[in-house]
XYZ file of C-alpha atoms in Angstrom:
570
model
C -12.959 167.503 -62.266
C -10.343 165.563 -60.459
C -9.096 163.586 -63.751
C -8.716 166.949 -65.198
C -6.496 168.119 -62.503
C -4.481 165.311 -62.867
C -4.181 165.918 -66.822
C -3.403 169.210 -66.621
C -0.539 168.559 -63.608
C 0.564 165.868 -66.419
C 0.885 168.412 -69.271
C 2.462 171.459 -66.804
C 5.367 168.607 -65.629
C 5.856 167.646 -69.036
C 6.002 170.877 -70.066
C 8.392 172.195 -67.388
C 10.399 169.015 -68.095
C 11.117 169.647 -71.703
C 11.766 173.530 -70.764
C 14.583 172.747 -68.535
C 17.756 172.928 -70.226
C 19.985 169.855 -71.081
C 23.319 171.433 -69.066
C 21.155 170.493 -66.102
C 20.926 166.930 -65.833
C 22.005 164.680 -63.348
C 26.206 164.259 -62.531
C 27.599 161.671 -63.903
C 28.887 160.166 -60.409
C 26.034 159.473 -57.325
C 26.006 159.720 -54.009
C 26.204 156.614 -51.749
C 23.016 155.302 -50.817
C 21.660 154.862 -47.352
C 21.131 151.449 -46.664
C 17.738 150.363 -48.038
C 17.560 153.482 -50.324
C 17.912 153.488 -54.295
C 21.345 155.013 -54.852
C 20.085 158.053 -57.280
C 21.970 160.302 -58.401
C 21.885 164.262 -57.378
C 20.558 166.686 -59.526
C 21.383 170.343 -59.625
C 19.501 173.465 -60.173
C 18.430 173.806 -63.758
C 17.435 177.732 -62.879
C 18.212 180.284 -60.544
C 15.784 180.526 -57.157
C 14.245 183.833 -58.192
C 12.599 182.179 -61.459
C 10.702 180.283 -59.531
C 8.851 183.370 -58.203
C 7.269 183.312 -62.199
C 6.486 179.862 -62.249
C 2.942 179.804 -63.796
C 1.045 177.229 -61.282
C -2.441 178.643 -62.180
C -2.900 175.418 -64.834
C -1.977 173.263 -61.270
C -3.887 174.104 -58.828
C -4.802 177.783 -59.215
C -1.918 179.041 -57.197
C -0.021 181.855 -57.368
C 3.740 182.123 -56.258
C 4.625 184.818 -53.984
C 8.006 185.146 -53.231
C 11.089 182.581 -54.043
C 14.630 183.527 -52.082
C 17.470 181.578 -50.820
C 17.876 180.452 -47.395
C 20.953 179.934 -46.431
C 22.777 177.975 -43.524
C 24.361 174.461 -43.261
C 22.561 173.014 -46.158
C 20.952 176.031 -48.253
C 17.909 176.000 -49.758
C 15.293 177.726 -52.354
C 11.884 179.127 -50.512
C 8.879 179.381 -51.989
C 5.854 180.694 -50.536
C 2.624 180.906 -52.382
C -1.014 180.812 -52.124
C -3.706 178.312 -53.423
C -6.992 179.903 -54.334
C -8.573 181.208 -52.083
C -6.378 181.084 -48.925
C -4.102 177.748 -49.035
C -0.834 179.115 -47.934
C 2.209 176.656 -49.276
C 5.940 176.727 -48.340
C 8.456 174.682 -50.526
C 12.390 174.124 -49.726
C 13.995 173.074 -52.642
C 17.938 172.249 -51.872
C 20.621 174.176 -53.925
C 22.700 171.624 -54.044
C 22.726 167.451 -53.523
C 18.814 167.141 -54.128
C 18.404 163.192 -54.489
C 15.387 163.122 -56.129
C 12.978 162.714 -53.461
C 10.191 164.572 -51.868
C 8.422 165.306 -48.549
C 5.826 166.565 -47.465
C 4.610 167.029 -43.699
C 1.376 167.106 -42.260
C -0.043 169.889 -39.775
C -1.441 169.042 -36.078
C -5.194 170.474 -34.616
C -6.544 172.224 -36.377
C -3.707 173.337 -38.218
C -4.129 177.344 -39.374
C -0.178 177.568 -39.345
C 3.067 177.233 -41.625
C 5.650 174.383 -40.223
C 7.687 172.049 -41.760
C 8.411 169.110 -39.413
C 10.138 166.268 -40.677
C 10.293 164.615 -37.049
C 11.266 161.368 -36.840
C 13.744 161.095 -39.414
C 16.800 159.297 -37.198
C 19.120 158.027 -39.671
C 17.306 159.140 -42.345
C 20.212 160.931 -44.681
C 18.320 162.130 -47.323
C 16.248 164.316 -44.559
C 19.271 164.845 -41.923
C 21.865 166.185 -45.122
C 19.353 168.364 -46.495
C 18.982 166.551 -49.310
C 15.397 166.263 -49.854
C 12.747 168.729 -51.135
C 10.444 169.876 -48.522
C 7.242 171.130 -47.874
C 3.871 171.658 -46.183
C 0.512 173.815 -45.984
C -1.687 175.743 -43.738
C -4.515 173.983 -45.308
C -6.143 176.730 -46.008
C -6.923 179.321 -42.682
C -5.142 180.895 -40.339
C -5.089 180.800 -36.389
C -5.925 177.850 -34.326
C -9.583 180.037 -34.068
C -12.127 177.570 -35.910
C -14.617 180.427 -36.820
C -13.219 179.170 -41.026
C -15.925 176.837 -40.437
C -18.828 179.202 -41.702
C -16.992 178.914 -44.955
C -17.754 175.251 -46.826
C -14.815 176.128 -49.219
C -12.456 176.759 -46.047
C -13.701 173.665 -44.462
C -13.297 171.542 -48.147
C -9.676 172.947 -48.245
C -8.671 171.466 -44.104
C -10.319 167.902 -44.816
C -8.316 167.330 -47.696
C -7.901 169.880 -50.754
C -5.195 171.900 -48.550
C -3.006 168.664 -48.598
C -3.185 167.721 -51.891
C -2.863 170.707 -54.389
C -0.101 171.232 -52.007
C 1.374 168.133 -53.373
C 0.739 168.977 -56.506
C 2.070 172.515 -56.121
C 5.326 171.023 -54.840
C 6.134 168.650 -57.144
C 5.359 171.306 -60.130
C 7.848 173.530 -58.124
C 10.656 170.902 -58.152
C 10.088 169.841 -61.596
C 10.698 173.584 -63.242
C 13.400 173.501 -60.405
C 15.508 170.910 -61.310
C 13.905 169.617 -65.113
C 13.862 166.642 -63.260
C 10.278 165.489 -61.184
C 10.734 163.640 -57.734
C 11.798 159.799 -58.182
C 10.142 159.258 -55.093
C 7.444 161.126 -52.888
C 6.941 160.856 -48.774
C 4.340 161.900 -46.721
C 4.528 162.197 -43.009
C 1.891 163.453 -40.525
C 0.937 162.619 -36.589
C -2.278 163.595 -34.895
C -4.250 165.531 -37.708
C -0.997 165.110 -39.142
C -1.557 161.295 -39.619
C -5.489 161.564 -40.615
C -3.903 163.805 -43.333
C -1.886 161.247 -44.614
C -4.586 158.805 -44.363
C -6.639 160.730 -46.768
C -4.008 160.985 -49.034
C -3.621 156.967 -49.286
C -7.345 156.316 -49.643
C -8.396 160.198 -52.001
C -5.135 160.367 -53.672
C -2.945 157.735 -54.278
C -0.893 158.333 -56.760
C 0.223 161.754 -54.452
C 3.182 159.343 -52.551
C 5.030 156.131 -52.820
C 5.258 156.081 -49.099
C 3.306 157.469 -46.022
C 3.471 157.702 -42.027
C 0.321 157.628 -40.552
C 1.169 158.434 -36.477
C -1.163 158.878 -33.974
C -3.912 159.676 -36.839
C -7.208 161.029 -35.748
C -8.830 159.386 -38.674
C -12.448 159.650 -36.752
C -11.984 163.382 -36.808
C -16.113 164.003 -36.315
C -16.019 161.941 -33.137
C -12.683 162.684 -32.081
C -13.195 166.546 -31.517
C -17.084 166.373 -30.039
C -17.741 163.294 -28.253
C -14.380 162.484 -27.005
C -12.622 165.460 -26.383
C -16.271 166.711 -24.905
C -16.462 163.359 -22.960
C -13.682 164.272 -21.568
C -14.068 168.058 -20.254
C -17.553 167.037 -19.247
C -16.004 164.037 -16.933
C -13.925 166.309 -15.493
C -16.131 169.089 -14.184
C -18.220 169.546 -11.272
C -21.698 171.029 -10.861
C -19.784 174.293 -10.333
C -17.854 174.389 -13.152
C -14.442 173.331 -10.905
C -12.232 170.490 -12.239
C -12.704 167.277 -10.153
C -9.532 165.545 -11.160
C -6.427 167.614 -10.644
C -2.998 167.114 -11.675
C -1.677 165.914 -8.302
C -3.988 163.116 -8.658
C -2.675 161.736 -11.755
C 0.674 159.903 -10.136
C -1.182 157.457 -7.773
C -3.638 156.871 -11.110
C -0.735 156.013 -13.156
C 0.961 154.333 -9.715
C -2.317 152.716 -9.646
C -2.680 151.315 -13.404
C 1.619 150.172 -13.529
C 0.559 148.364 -10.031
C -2.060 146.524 -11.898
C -0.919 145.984 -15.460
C 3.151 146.521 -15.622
C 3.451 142.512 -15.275
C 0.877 141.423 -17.233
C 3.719 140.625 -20.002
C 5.963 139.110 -17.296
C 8.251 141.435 -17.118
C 8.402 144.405 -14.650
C 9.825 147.446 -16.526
C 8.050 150.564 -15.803
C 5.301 150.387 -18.943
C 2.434 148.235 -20.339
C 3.255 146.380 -23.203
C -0.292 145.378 -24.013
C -2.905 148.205 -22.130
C -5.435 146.020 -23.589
C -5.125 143.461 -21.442
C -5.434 145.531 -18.633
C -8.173 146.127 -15.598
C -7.426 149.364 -13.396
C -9.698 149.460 -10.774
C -9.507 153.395 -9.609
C -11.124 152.655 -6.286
C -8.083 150.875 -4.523
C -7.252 154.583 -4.270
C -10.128 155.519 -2.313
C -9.029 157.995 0.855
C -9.128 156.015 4.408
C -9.713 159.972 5.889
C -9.281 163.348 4.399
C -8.043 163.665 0.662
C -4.205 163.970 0.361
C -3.370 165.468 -3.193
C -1.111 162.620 -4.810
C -1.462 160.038 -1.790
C -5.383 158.892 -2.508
C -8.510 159.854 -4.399
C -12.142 160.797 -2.879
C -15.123 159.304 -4.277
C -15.911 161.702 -7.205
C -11.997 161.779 -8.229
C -12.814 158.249 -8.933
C -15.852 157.965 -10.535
C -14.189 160.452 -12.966
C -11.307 158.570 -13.754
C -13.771 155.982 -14.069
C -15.881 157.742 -16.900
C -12.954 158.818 -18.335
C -11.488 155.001 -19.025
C -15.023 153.959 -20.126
C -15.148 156.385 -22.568
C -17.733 158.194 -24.099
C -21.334 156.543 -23.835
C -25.352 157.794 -24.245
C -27.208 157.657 -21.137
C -28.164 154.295 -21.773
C -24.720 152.812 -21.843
C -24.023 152.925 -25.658
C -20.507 153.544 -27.018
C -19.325 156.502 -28.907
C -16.322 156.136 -29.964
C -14.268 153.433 -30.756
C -12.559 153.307 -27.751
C -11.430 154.873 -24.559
C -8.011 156.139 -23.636
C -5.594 153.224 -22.665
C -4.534 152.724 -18.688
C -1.012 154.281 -18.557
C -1.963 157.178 -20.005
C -2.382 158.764 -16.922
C 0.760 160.970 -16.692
C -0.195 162.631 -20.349
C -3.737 164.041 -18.720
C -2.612 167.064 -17.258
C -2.537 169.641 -20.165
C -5.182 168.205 -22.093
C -8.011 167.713 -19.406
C -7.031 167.975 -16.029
C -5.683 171.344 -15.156
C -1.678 171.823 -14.979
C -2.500 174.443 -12.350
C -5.661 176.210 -10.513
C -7.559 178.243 -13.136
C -5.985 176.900 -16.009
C -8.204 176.091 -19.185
C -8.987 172.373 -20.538
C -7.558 171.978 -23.754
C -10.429 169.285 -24.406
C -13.164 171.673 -24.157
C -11.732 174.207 -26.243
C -11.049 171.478 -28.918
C -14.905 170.257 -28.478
C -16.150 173.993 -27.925
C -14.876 174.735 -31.474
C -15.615 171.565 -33.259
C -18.662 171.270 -31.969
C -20.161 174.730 -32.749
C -17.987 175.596 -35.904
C -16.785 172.471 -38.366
C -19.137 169.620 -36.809
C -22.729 170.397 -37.721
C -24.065 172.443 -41.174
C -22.779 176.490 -40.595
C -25.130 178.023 -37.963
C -26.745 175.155 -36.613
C -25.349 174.892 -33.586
C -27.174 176.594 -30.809
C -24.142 176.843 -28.982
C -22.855 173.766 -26.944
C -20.605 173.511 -24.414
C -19.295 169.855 -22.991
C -21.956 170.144 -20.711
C -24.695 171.010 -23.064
C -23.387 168.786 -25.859
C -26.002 165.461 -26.219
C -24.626 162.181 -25.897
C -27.222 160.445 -28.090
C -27.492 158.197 -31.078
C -29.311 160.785 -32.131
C -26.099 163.263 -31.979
C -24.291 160.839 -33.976
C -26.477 160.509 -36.578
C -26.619 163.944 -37.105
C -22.749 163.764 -37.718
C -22.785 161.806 -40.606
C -21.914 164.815 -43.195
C -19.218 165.938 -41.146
C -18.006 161.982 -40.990
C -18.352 161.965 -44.879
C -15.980 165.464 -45.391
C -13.432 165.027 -42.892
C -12.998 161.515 -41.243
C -10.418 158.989 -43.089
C -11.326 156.049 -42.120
C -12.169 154.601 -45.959
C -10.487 150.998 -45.687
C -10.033 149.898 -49.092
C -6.524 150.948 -50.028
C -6.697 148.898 -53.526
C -5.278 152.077 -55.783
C -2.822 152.754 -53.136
C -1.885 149.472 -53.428
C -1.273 148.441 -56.298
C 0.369 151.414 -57.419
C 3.021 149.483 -54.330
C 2.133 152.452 -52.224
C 3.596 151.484 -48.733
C 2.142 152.692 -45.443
C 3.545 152.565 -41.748
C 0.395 153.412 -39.142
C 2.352 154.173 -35.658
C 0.598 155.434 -32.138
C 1.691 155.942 -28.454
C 0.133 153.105 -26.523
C 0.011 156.085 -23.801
C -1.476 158.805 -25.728
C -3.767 160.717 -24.209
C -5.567 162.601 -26.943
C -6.480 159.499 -29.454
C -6.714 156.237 -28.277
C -4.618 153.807 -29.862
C -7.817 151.621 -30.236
C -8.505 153.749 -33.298
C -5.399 153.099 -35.192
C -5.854 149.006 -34.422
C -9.296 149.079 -35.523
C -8.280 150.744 -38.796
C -5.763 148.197 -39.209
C -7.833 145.708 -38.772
C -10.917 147.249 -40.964
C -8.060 147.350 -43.630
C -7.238 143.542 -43.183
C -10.925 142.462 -43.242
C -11.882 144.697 -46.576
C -8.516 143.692 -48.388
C -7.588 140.274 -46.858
C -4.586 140.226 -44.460
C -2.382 138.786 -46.886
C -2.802 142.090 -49.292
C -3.106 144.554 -46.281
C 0.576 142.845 -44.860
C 2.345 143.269 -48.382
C 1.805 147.361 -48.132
C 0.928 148.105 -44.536
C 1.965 147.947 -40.699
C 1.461 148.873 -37.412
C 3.783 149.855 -35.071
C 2.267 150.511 -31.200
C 5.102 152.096 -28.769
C 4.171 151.053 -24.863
C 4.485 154.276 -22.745
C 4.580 156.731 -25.541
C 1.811 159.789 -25.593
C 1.321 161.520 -28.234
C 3.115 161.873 -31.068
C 6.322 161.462 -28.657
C 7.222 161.928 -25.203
C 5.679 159.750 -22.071
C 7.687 157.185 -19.891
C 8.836 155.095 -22.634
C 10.651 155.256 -25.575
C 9.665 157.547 -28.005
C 12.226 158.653 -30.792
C 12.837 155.518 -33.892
C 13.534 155.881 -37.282
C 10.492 155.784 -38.695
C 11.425 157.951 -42.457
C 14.582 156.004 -42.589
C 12.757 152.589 -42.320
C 9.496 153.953 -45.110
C 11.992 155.097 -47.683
C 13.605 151.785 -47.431
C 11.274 149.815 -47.619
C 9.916 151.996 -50.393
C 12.436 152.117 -52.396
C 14.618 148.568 -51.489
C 11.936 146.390 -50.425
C 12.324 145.609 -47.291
C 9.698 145.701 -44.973
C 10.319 146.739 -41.406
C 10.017 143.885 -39.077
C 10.986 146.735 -36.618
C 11.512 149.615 -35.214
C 14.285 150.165 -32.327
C 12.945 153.147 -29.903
C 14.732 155.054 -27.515
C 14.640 156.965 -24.601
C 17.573 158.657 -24.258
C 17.087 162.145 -22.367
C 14.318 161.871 -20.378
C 14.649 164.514 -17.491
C 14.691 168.501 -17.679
C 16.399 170.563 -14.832
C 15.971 167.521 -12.603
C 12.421 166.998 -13.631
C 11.081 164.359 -15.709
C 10.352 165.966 -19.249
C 6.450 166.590 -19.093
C 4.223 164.282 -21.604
C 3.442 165.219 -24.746
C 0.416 166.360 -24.266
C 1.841 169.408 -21.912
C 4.412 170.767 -25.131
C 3.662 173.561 -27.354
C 3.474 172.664 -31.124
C 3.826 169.145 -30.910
C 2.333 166.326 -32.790
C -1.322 168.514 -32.863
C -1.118 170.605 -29.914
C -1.604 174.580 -30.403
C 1.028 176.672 -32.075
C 1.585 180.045 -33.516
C -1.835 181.846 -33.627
C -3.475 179.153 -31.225
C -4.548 179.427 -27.822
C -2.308 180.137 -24.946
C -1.205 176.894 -23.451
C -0.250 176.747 -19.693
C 3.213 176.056 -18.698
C 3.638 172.165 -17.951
C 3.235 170.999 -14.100
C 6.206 169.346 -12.609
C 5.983 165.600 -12.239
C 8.093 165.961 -8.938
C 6.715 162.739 -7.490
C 8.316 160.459 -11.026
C 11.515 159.456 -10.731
C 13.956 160.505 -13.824
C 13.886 157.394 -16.090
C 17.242 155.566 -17.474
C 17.865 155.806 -20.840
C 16.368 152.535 -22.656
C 15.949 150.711 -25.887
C 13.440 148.921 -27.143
C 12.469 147.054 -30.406
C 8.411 147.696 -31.024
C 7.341 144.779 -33.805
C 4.670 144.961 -36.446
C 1.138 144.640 -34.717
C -0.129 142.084 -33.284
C 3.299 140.937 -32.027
C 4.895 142.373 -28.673
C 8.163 142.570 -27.558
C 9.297 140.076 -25.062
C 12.513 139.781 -22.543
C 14.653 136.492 -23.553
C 15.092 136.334 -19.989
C 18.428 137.552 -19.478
C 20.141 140.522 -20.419
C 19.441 144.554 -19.723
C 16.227 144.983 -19.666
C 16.859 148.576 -20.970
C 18.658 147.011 -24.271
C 16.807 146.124 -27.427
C 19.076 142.774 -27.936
C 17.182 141.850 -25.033
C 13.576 141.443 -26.439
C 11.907 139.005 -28.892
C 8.788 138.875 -31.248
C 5.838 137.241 -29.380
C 2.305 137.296 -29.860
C 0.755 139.153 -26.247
C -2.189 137.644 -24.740
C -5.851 137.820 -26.097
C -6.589 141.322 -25.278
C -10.124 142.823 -23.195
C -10.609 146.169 -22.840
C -10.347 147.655 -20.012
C -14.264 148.136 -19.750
C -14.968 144.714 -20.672
């Protein structure tokens, strides 16, 4: 079935191809290139918007085009919005002018249910910043952050992977009857769910995109949203249903894990270079007397931040998951499952509470869990396996990706607090052992940002050019041996900006049609952070000061390999 899809996209592009009229082709005279890019030439319009509402895309992916208009603004555009059979929604922004042959597409966060097209991280990335790149993106196939779809196999087919990619193939139809000209090159980009998206792309379908960013991907989707995100809730509430850890207690934790692991690297700047390396002991914050909210802990405060390092384990001490959230992650807790404020809901047990009882186990056979009900058993995880085999990417052999010269950048927050970064090494490193390092090195890196949450924001530096650096070294060859971060803007109406995991609609969190998030607690007890540069090297290699020089300038750090790492449960 899937060879037949991809002869009859071959046959529609050809067709569409040979329909488009010859007064169309490229101008004589291209644009300057980027550096790194492939200088191509523009292409224009070979029909007006409106004909694209009659596209026939039924031979591509049984779609049906909606509605096709013209957006304008600074760099105008042609809409379309369509529908994949039965209920893949599609929107595709096809430039009126300048279009340098290239395509992206960008993933969807949580559970996705919504239509955005985020092409974040594109710092000096021209062909994205002038508006001259065709976009697009799905719903993938539902809508509302409500996971109640999951009754529906077909619904839950179309979010693990068939959303993504007849949206490809939608897209690139779309531009091809456009223009009479198909993409030169094709990007995908995708954090959180985002970046397991694009993972399933590279190891399902890759001959979908030259390039893809993988950030912050939560490849282990199964275990991800029921024993981790459950682990955590259930950590984090008392007998009585109260929340033990609170978000005035988060400072001294992260106080307590900079006091402990800032210098490990030998440098004292603020963030953990390494968190691997790292031991926080949660009990030097032990009250003397009463508890003083953000001065010391009691007893059960720490035994839950305890837990909630360890990660999630049976009964008998067996792991979960592949590993815990990292020590400096601290700050990126509130919002996700420590309250921002008395009575507000844990985003981790609503993201278990609907896993677990809607996507996780066959329709209907949960008997309804809760975090607290939920068993933490080998058992449990066994009983996972089909929801492993639909929606996790964790497949490491990348061989068609590969040699089709595919390239992929993986990226994470070393201070995320939804998905540890542990997942995205392992990967890595799965890749490396099942290809060789050699092969995995020629197509693939790793880029880990100290002090980063997820998908952006935290402490440290958090916005890098990560399209500009893929399309180059897509298209010219030249693989990043870095990526310069920065952290420009860091404080909000005298406030430090709160961590990622406190924003609306970023990198995975809730959006339109999902659950009411809480407003963000001030961080009144952080200071507001200097701006600051930093150059983050292809994993395993750290950055380290030269020894003289700003410490908050990237000319002032060098490659080095960091000390052998142990986790902080070892």
């Amino acid at each position: 079935m899937l060879k037949r899809c991809f002869v009859l996209l071959a046959f529609v592009l050809a067709f569409l191809t040979a329909a488009a009229p010859a007064t169309a082709a490229v101008p004589a005279k291209a644009q300057p290139a980027a550096p790194g890019l492939a200088k191509l030439a523009p292409v224009a319009p070979a029909i007006d918007c409106a004909a694209l509402a009659k596209v026939d895309l039924t031979r591509v992916a049984g779609a049906t085009t909606q509605t096709a208009e013209v957006v304008t603004g600074t760099h105008p555009y042609c809409r379309v919005s369509g529908t994949v059979a039965p209920a893949i929604r599609f929107e595709v922004r096809l430039p009126l002018s300048g279009w340098t042959q290239r395509y992206l597409q960008t993933g969807c966060g949580g559970l996705c249910g919504n239509l955005r097209i985020d092409a974040g991280k594109a710092d000096g990335c021209a062909p994205v910043t002038d508006g001259a790149i065709v976009l697009a993106s799905t719903d993938m196939g539902h809508q509302g952050m409500d996971a109640a779809w999951g009754a529906n196999p077909q619904q839950r087919e179309d979010f693990a992977w068939r959303g993504v990619h007849l949206t490809a193939l939608v897209a690139k139809a779309l531009t091809t009857a456009f223009y009479g000209h198909p993409p030169r090159y094709s990007y995908f980009s995708g954090c959180s769910d985002g970046g397991r998206e694009a993972l399933m792309e590279a190891q399902r379908f890759p001959q979908d995109f030259d390039g893809i960013a993988a950030g912050a991907p939560a490849l282990h989707f199964s275990v991800q949203n029921s024993f981790h995100h459950a682990w955590l809730a259930r950590a984090n509430t008392a007998a009585d249903g109260q929340p033990i850890l609170l978000a005035a207690d988060l400072a001294p934790l992260h106080r307590a894990a900079l006091a402990a692991c800032d210098g490990l690297d030998g440098l004292v700047d603020g963030q953990i270079t390494d968190p691997r390396t790292c031991r926080v002991d949660p009990g030097v914050l032990l009250c003397k007397g009463a508890y003083q909210p953000g001065r010391c802990l009691t007893l059960a405060k720490i035994e839950t931040a305890r837990a909630i390092y360890a990660g999630a384990r049976t009964a008998e001490g067996q792991t979960l998951e592949v590993g815990p959230l990292m020590p400096g992650s601290e700050l990126g807790w509130a919002g996700v499952f420590v309250p921002v404020a008395p009575g507000a809901p844990l985003l981790s047990a609503m993201i278990a509470g609907q896993a677990i009882n809607h996507l996780i186990f066959a329709p209907g056979a949960s008997p309804g869990f809760t975090p607290q009900t939920f068993p933490f058993t080998a058992e449990t995880q066994r009983n996972e396996q089909a929801a492993r085999a639909l929606y996790d990417a964790d497949d490491p052999r990348l061989d068609a990706f590969a040699a089709r010269r595919g390239k992929l950048i993986l990226w994470h927050g070393w201070a995320d607090p939804h998905i540890s970064p542990l997942n995205s090494i392992d990967y890595f490193e799965q890749v490396g052992a099942a290809m060789g390092p050699d092969r995995r090195d020629a197509f693939a890196r790793l880029f880990l940002f100290p002090g980063m949450g997820h998908c952006s924001g935290g402490d440290g530096p958090n916005t890098f050019p990560l399209l500009a650096a893929l399309m180059a070294w897509v298209e010219g060859g030249a693989a990043p041996d870095r990526l310069v971060a920065h952290r420009s803007s860091p404080t909000q109406d005298g406030q430090p900006m709160p961590p990622a995991g406190l924003r609306r609609g970023e990198g995975g969190l809730p959006q339109a049609g999902g659950p009411a998030m809480p407003p963000p607690a001030p961080q009144a007890s952080s200071p507001a952070l200097a701006p600051r540069s930093r150059p983050v090297f292809p994993f395993p290699r750290v950055a380290r000061y030269i020894g003289h020089g700003s410490i908050d300038r990237a000319s002032s750090f060098a490659p080095a390999l960091p000390a052998a790492p142990s986790t902080p449960t070892d």
